[in-house]
Amino acid sequence: MNLLAMCITWNRPQLLGRCIYSFLKQTDPNARLFVLDDAGQYHSQEHERWTLHSTDQRYPTMGEKRNALLDMAIERYPEIEGFMLFDDDDVYFPHAMECVSAALDQKCWAQPRLVLEMSAGGQSLKRTEPFRRGEQIDKSICYGGCWAWRIDTFNELGRFPVTNTGEDVKVAWPCLERFGSSADSSPGEPWYYYNRLNNSIVGEGLDFYALRGKDKIEFVGDPPIGCGDPDILSLPIEPGVHPRPW
């Protein structure tokens, strides 16, 4: 499957650089990354595997920004069959897009059953369950930054809603109603690191999108591509699986 990684960003150069770094490690030869920056912080650029479109015209909501990115990507790469969210503050291990592509071959939308969180002390990672343990449910409304859909399925749903928060969750509910439970995109080792540190979305509060519009923007030109410190991809993973932390 021709799979698109879809990243929206705003004034987080170091985190975006780490995110692109993790994409460039992907083993799926057909994978592409499309980044949309509406802070006007970079040169717009196109590379062999990834594209960055930068504009100083800010999108009113997160949902509209994600939809605009998807429309740009489909127009430029009409061969794209599916896409996954690729958030700028998270890290995606090299087998991520291969796993997602295989899951979307089986079903029209996909969520992982295991993700990675930082352990106490920041020296290792721990496997974590996105779905609640011990409950007979077939849904998870957490860790939306790694969910994936086929393009035709998403067109049928009508795209992301016009909202600043929870645009991923508000797509998950109609997916469950119409298509049933998602495919498991992490049948082996987890590949998605969910960042709660270093200026992550989680730490910015419910009105984070409005507050971002007040940021003082420094022109960077090119994202500083690199693993950052610590290199998430090199950290050991603790044994066992932990229940969802909330």
mmCIF file of C-alpha atoms in Angstrom:
data_model
loop_
_atom_site.group_PDB
_atom_site.id
_atom_site.type_symbol
_atom_site.label_atom_id
_atom_site.label_comp_id
_atom_site.label_asym_id
_atom_site.label_seq_id
_atom_site.Cartn_x
_atom_site.Cartn_y
_atom_site.Cartn_z
ATOM 1 C CA MET A 1 0.000 0.000 0.000
ATOM 2 C CA ASN A 2 1.175 3.533 -0.779
ATOM 3 C CA LEU A 3 1.016 5.094 2.667
ATOM 4 C CA LEU A 4 1.270 8.755 3.663
ATOM 5 C CA ALA A 5 2.536 9.984 7.031
ATOM 6 C CA MET A 6 0.647 13.211 7.745
ATOM 7 C CA CYS A 7 2.283 15.745 10.084
ATOM 8 C CA ILE A 8 0.970 19.167 11.124
ATOM 9 C CA THR A 9 3.381 21.409 13.010
ATOM 10 C CA TRP A 10 3.617 24.799 14.705
ATOM 11 C CA ASN A 11 6.771 26.384 16.165
ATOM 12 C CA ARG A 12 8.461 23.230 17.451
ATOM 13 C CA PRO A 13 11.592 22.934 15.282
ATOM 14 C CA GLN A 14 13.508 20.484 17.472
ATOM 15 C CA LEU A 15 10.548 18.144 17.889
ATOM 16 C CA LEU A 16 9.731 18.328 14.181
ATOM 17 C CA GLY A 17 13.362 17.538 13.373
ATOM 18 C CA ARG A 18 13.158 14.462 15.575
ATOM 19 C CA CYS A 19 9.880 13.409 13.973
ATOM 20 C CA ILE A 20 11.329 13.693 10.447
ATOM 21 C CA TYR A 21 14.389 11.782 11.635
ATOM 22 C CA SER A 22 12.151 8.915 12.759
ATOM 23 C CA PHE A 23 10.355 8.978 9.405
ATOM 24 C CA LEU A 24 13.622 8.739 7.480
ATOM 25 C CA LYS A 25 14.344 5.513 9.396
ATOM 26 C CA GLN A 26 11.131 3.898 8.077
ATOM 27 C CA THR A 27 11.618 0.571 6.312
ATOM 28 C CA ASP A 28 8.513 0.858 4.101
ATOM 29 C CA PRO A 29 9.933 1.801 0.659
ATOM 30 C CA ASN A 30 6.618 3.287 -0.529
ATOM 31 C CA ALA A 31 6.095 5.545 2.504
ATOM 32 C CA ARG A 32 5.943 9.337 2.153
ATOM 33 C CA LEU A 33 5.810 12.123 4.734
ATOM 34 C CA PHE A 34 3.944 15.397 4.184
ATOM 35 C CA VAL A 35 4.412 18.204 6.714
ATOM 36 C CA LEU A 36 2.231 21.322 6.916
ATOM 37 C CA ASP A 37 3.612 24.313 8.851
ATOM 38 C CA ASP A 38 1.371 27.376 9.120
ATOM 39 C CA ALA A 39 3.789 29.413 11.214
ATOM 40 C CA GLY A 40 5.846 30.268 8.111
ATOM 41 C CA GLN A 41 8.917 29.001 9.927
ATOM 42 C CA TYR A 42 10.632 27.030 7.162
ATOM 43 C CA HIS A 43 11.463 27.019 3.494
ATOM 44 C CA SER A 44 8.857 24.968 1.613
ATOM 45 C CA GLN A 45 10.757 21.993 0.239
ATOM 46 C CA GLU A 46 10.354 18.644 -1.473
ATOM 47 C CA HIS A 47 12.701 15.704 -1.060
ATOM 48 C CA GLU A 48 12.719 12.166 -2.389
ATOM 49 C CA ARG A 49 10.618 10.804 0.476
ATOM 50 C CA TRP A 50 9.178 13.848 2.256
ATOM 51 C CA THR A 51 7.606 17.227 1.561
ATOM 52 C CA LEU A 52 7.234 20.315 3.749
ATOM 53 C CA HIS A 53 4.747 23.056 2.874
ATOM 54 C CA SER A 54 5.232 26.224 4.940
ATOM 55 C CA THR A 55 2.902 29.224 4.969
ATOM 56 C CA ASP A 56 2.289 32.150 7.322
ATOM 57 C CA GLN A 57 -1.488 31.917 6.725
ATOM 58 C CA ARG A 58 -2.729 30.170 9.847
ATOM 59 C CA TYR A 59 -5.566 27.648 9.705
ATOM 60 C CA PRO A 60 -8.437 28.453 12.105
ATOM 61 C CA THR A 61 -8.665 24.964 13.656
ATOM 62 C CA MET A 62 -6.716 21.729 13.960
ATOM 63 C CA GLY A 63 -9.379 19.866 11.976
ATOM 64 C CA GLU A 64 -9.184 22.288 9.055
ATOM 65 C CA LYS A 65 -5.401 22.123 9.100
ATOM 66 C CA ARG A 66 -5.387 18.321 8.909
ATOM 67 C CA ASN A 67 -7.933 18.380 6.087
ATOM 68 C CA ALA A 68 -5.909 20.948 4.139
ATOM 69 C CA LEU A 69 -2.782 18.820 4.460
ATOM 70 C CA LEU A 70 -4.606 15.722 3.238
ATOM 71 C CA ASP A 71 -6.025 17.594 0.234
ATOM 72 C CA MET A 72 -2.561 18.900 -0.694
ATOM 73 C CA ALA A 73 -1.054 15.439 -0.404
ATOM 74 C CA ILE A 74 -3.732 13.741 -2.510
ATOM 75 C CA GLU A 75 -3.382 16.381 -5.217
ATOM 76 C CA ARG A 76 0.389 16.003 -5.319
ATOM 77 C CA TYR A 77 0.502 12.229 -4.859
ATOM 78 C CA PRO A 78 -2.705 10.745 -6.313
ATOM 79 C CA GLU A 79 -1.312 7.236 -5.886
ATOM 80 C CA ILE A 80 -1.663 7.491 -2.079
ATOM 81 C CA GLU A 81 -4.044 4.776 -0.813
ATOM 82 C CA GLY A 82 -3.959 5.366 2.931
ATOM 83 C CA PHE A 83 -2.599 7.720 5.561
ATOM 84 C CA MET A 84 -1.588 7.741 9.204
ATOM 85 C CA LEU A 85 -1.224 10.599 11.662
ATOM 86 C CA PHE A 86 2.420 11.416 12.375
ATOM 87 C CA ASP A 87 2.429 14.025 15.149
ATOM 88 C CA ASP A 88 5.427 16.322 15.443
ATOM 89 C CA ASP A 89 6.027 15.692 19.150
ATOM 90 C CA ASP A 90 6.001 11.875 18.956
ATOM 91 C CA VAL A 91 8.464 9.263 17.638
ATOM 92 C CA TYR A 92 7.720 6.400 15.235
ATOM 93 C CA PHE A 93 10.000 3.368 15.193
ATOM 94 C CA PRO A 94 11.353 2.082 11.828
ATOM 95 C CA HIS A 95 8.748 -0.683 11.419
ATOM 96 C CA ALA A 96 5.803 1.691 12.036
ATOM 97 C CA MET A 97 4.638 2.308 8.492
ATOM 98 C CA GLU A 98 5.154 -1.290 7.384
ATOM 99 C CA CYS A 99 2.895 -2.409 10.246
ATOM 100 C CA VAL A 100 0.254 0.209 9.444
ATOM 101 C CA SER A 101 0.291 -0.645 5.743
ATOM 102 C CA ALA A 102 -0.252 -4.340 6.535
ATOM 103 C CA ALA A 103 -3.118 -3.460 8.899
ATOM 104 C CA LEU A 104 -4.842 -1.294 6.269
ATOM 105 C CA ASP A 105 -4.593 -4.182 3.814
ATOM 106 C CA GLN A 106 -6.850 -6.089 6.227
ATOM 107 C CA LYS A 107 -9.288 -3.374 7.295
ATOM 108 C CA CYS A 108 -10.159 0.212 6.406
ATOM 109 C CA TRP A 109 -8.836 1.775 9.624
ATOM 110 C CA ALA A 110 -6.172 0.821 12.136
ATOM 111 C CA GLN A 111 -5.100 1.466 15.744
ATOM 112 C CA PRO A 112 -2.235 -0.148 17.694
ATOM 113 C CA ARG A 113 -2.887 -2.401 20.682
ATOM 114 C CA LEU A 114 0.498 -1.507 22.200
ATOM 115 C CA VAL A 115 2.322 1.826 22.405
ATOM 116 C CA LEU A 116 5.455 3.086 24.158
ATOM 117 C CA GLU A 117 5.681 5.549 27.043
ATOM 118 C CA MET A 118 8.742 6.872 28.892
ATOM 119 C CA SER A 119 9.579 5.054 32.111
ATOM 120 C CA ALA A 120 10.298 6.867 35.351
ATOM 121 C CA GLY A 121 13.753 8.388 35.189
ATOM 122 C CA GLY A 122 13.786 8.679 31.412
ATOM 123 C CA GLN A 123 16.296 5.868 30.868
ATOM 124 C CA SER A 124 13.980 3.321 29.245
ATOM 125 C CA LEU A 125 10.585 2.837 27.619
ATOM 126 C CA LYS A 126 7.617 0.729 28.695
ATOM 127 C CA ARG A 127 5.004 -1.068 26.629
ATOM 128 C CA THR A 128 1.565 0.359 27.354
ATOM 129 C CA GLU A 129 -1.948 -0.745 26.401
ATOM 130 C CA PRO A 130 -4.055 1.917 24.656
ATOM 131 C CA PHE A 131 -7.207 -0.122 25.330
ATOM 132 C CA ARG A 132 -8.500 -0.474 28.881
ATOM 133 C CA ARG A 133 -7.454 -3.710 30.542
ATOM 134 C CA GLY A 134 -10.158 -6.047 31.791
ATOM 135 C CA GLU A 135 -13.055 -4.476 29.916
ATOM 136 C CA GLN A 136 -14.837 -6.105 26.995
ATOM 137 C CA ILE A 137 -14.552 -3.182 24.622
ATOM 138 C CA ASP A 138 -13.345 -2.912 21.048
ATOM 139 C CA LYS A 139 -12.389 0.733 21.030
ATOM 140 C CA SER A 140 -9.685 3.108 22.171
ATOM 141 C CA ILE A 141 -9.990 6.888 22.089
ATOM 142 C CA CYS A 142 -6.407 7.435 23.258
ATOM 143 C CA TYR A 143 -3.102 7.749 21.411
ATOM 144 C CA GLY A 144 -4.756 9.197 18.308
ATOM 145 C CA GLY A 145 -1.429 10.443 16.936
ATOM 146 C CA CYS A 146 -0.794 7.072 15.294
ATOM 147 C CA TRP A 147 -4.201 6.093 13.904
ATOM 148 C CA ALA A 148 -4.598 5.344 10.207
ATOM 149 C CA TRP A 149 -7.278 5.137 7.502
ATOM 150 C CA ARG A 150 -7.667 4.230 3.864
ATOM 151 C CA ILE A 151 -8.305 7.307 1.743
ATOM 152 C CA ASP A 152 -11.641 6.060 0.381
ATOM 153 C CA THR A 153 -12.859 5.328 3.925
ATOM 154 C CA PHE A 154 -11.934 8.787 5.102
ATOM 155 C CA ASN A 155 -13.655 10.430 2.147
ATOM 156 C CA GLU A 156 -16.795 8.499 3.066
ATOM 157 C CA LEU A 157 -16.607 9.798 6.639
ATOM 158 C CA GLY A 158 -16.368 13.392 5.445
ATOM 159 C CA ARG A 159 -12.912 14.282 6.821
ATOM 160 C CA PHE A 160 -11.903 15.771 10.184
ATOM 161 C CA PRO A 161 -14.450 17.939 11.997
ATOM 162 C CA VAL A 162 -13.886 21.682 12.354
ATOM 163 C CA THR A 163 -12.597 21.714 15.930
ATOM 164 C CA ASN A 164 -9.455 22.576 17.898
ATOM 165 C CA THR A 165 -9.354 19.503 20.125
ATOM 166 C CA GLY A 166 -10.363 15.873 19.819
ATOM 167 C CA GLU A 167 -10.611 15.868 16.027
ATOM 168 C CA ASP A 168 -9.154 12.344 15.988
ATOM 169 C CA VAL A 169 -11.630 11.037 18.595
ATOM 170 C CA LYS A 170 -14.556 12.576 16.710
ATOM 171 C CA VAL A 171 -13.548 10.507 13.689
ATOM 172 C CA ALA A 172 -13.073 7.306 15.711
ATOM 173 C CA TRP A 173 -16.697 7.117 16.863
ATOM 174 C CA PRO A 174 -18.279 7.113 13.381
ATOM 175 C CA CYS A 175 -15.567 4.647 12.270
ATOM 176 C CA LEU A 176 -16.619 2.253 15.017
ATOM 177 C CA GLU A 177 -20.298 2.685 14.175
ATOM 178 C CA ARG A 178 -19.871 2.182 10.444
ATOM 179 C CA PHE A 179 -16.916 -0.189 10.106
ATOM 180 C CA GLY A 180 -16.574 -1.927 13.460
ATOM 181 C CA SER A 181 -13.382 -2.270 15.479
ATOM 182 C CA SER A 182 -10.067 -1.247 13.981
ATOM 183 C CA ALA A 183 -7.295 -3.484 12.685
ATOM 184 C CA ASP A 184 -4.375 -3.991 15.064
ATOM 185 C CA SER A 185 -1.402 -2.118 13.628
ATOM 186 C CA SER A 186 1.026 -3.371 16.305
ATOM 187 C CA PRO A 187 0.735 -7.169 16.291
ATOM 188 C CA GLY A 188 4.401 -7.531 17.314
ATOM 189 C CA GLU A 189 6.580 -4.978 19.047
ATOM 190 C CA PRO A 190 5.079 -1.493 19.567
ATOM 191 C CA TRP A 191 6.355 1.214 17.239
ATOM 192 C CA TYR A 192 4.755 4.434 18.560
ATOM 193 C CA TYR A 193 6.325 6.537 21.326
ATOM 194 C CA TYR A 194 3.806 8.901 22.870
ATOM 195 C CA ASN A 195 5.532 12.012 24.160
ATOM 196 C CA ARG A 196 4.329 13.587 27.415
ATOM 197 C CA LEU A 197 7.482 15.695 27.795
ATOM 198 C CA ASN A 198 9.297 18.543 26.009
ATOM 199 C CA ASN A 199 6.472 20.832 24.941
ATOM 200 C CA SER A 200 4.109 18.019 23.960
ATOM 201 C CA ILE A 201 0.484 18.738 23.092
ATOM 202 C CA VAL A 202 -0.589 17.034 26.330
ATOM 203 C CA GLY A 203 1.175 19.648 28.436
ATOM 204 C CA GLU A 204 -0.189 22.697 26.633
ATOM 205 C CA GLY A 205 -3.756 22.639 27.980
ATOM 206 C CA LEU A 206 -7.162 22.570 26.314
ATOM 207 C CA ASP A 207 -6.707 25.990 24.702
ATOM 208 C CA PHE A 208 -3.263 25.148 23.298
ATOM 209 C CA TYR A 209 -4.232 25.871 19.693
ATOM 210 C CA ALA A 210 -5.358 29.436 20.434
ATOM 211 C CA LEU A 211 -2.289 30.057 22.578
ATOM 212 C CA ARG A 212 0.017 28.926 19.778
ATOM 213 C CA GLY A 213 -1.239 31.791 17.655
ATOM 214 C CA LYS A 214 0.434 34.182 20.128
ATOM 215 C CA ASP A 215 3.881 32.584 19.804
ATOM 216 C CA LYS A 216 6.791 34.703 18.673
ATOM 217 C CA ILE A 217 7.942 32.961 15.501
ATOM 218 C CA GLU A 218 11.617 32.704 14.641
ATOM 219 C CA PHE A 219 12.365 31.788 11.022
ATOM 220 C CA VAL A 220 14.419 28.584 10.925
ATOM 221 C CA GLY A 221 14.615 27.733 7.230
ATOM 222 C CA ASP A 222 15.209 23.986 7.464
ATOM 223 C CA PRO A 223 14.055 21.650 10.229
ATOM 224 C CA PRO A 224 17.009 20.551 12.404
ATOM 225 C CA ILE A 225 16.751 16.861 11.546
ATOM 226 C CA GLY A 226 18.210 14.596 14.229
ATOM 227 C CA CYS A 227 17.398 12.162 17.021
ATOM 228 C CA GLY A 228 17.550 14.649 19.895
ATOM 229 C CA ASP A 229 18.572 13.791 23.442
ATOM 230 C CA PRO A 230 17.781 11.169 24.475
ATOM 231 C CA ASP A 231 17.600 9.173 21.254
ATOM 232 C CA ILE A 232 14.210 7.526 21.790
ATOM 233 C CA LEU A 233 14.931 4.860 19.155
ATOM 234 C CA SER A 234 17.968 3.609 21.102
ATOM 235 C CA LEU A 235 16.396 3.367 24.574
ATOM 236 C CA PRO A 236 15.830 -0.140 25.998
ATOM 237 C CA ILE A 237 12.262 -1.362 26.472
ATOM 238 C CA GLU A 238 11.308 -2.750 29.883
ATOM 239 C CA PRO A 239 9.827 -6.257 30.063
ATOM 240 C CA GLY A 240 6.093 -6.695 30.419
ATOM 241 C CA VAL A 241 3.068 -4.617 29.455
ATOM 242 C CA HIS A 242 1.537 -1.808 31.509
ATOM 243 C CA PRO A 243 -2.157 -0.853 31.623
ATOM 244 C CA ARG A 244 -3.264 2.458 30.174
ATOM 245 C CA PRO A 245 -2.248 5.236 32.626
ATOM 246 C CA TRP A 246 -5.675 6.933 32.662
#
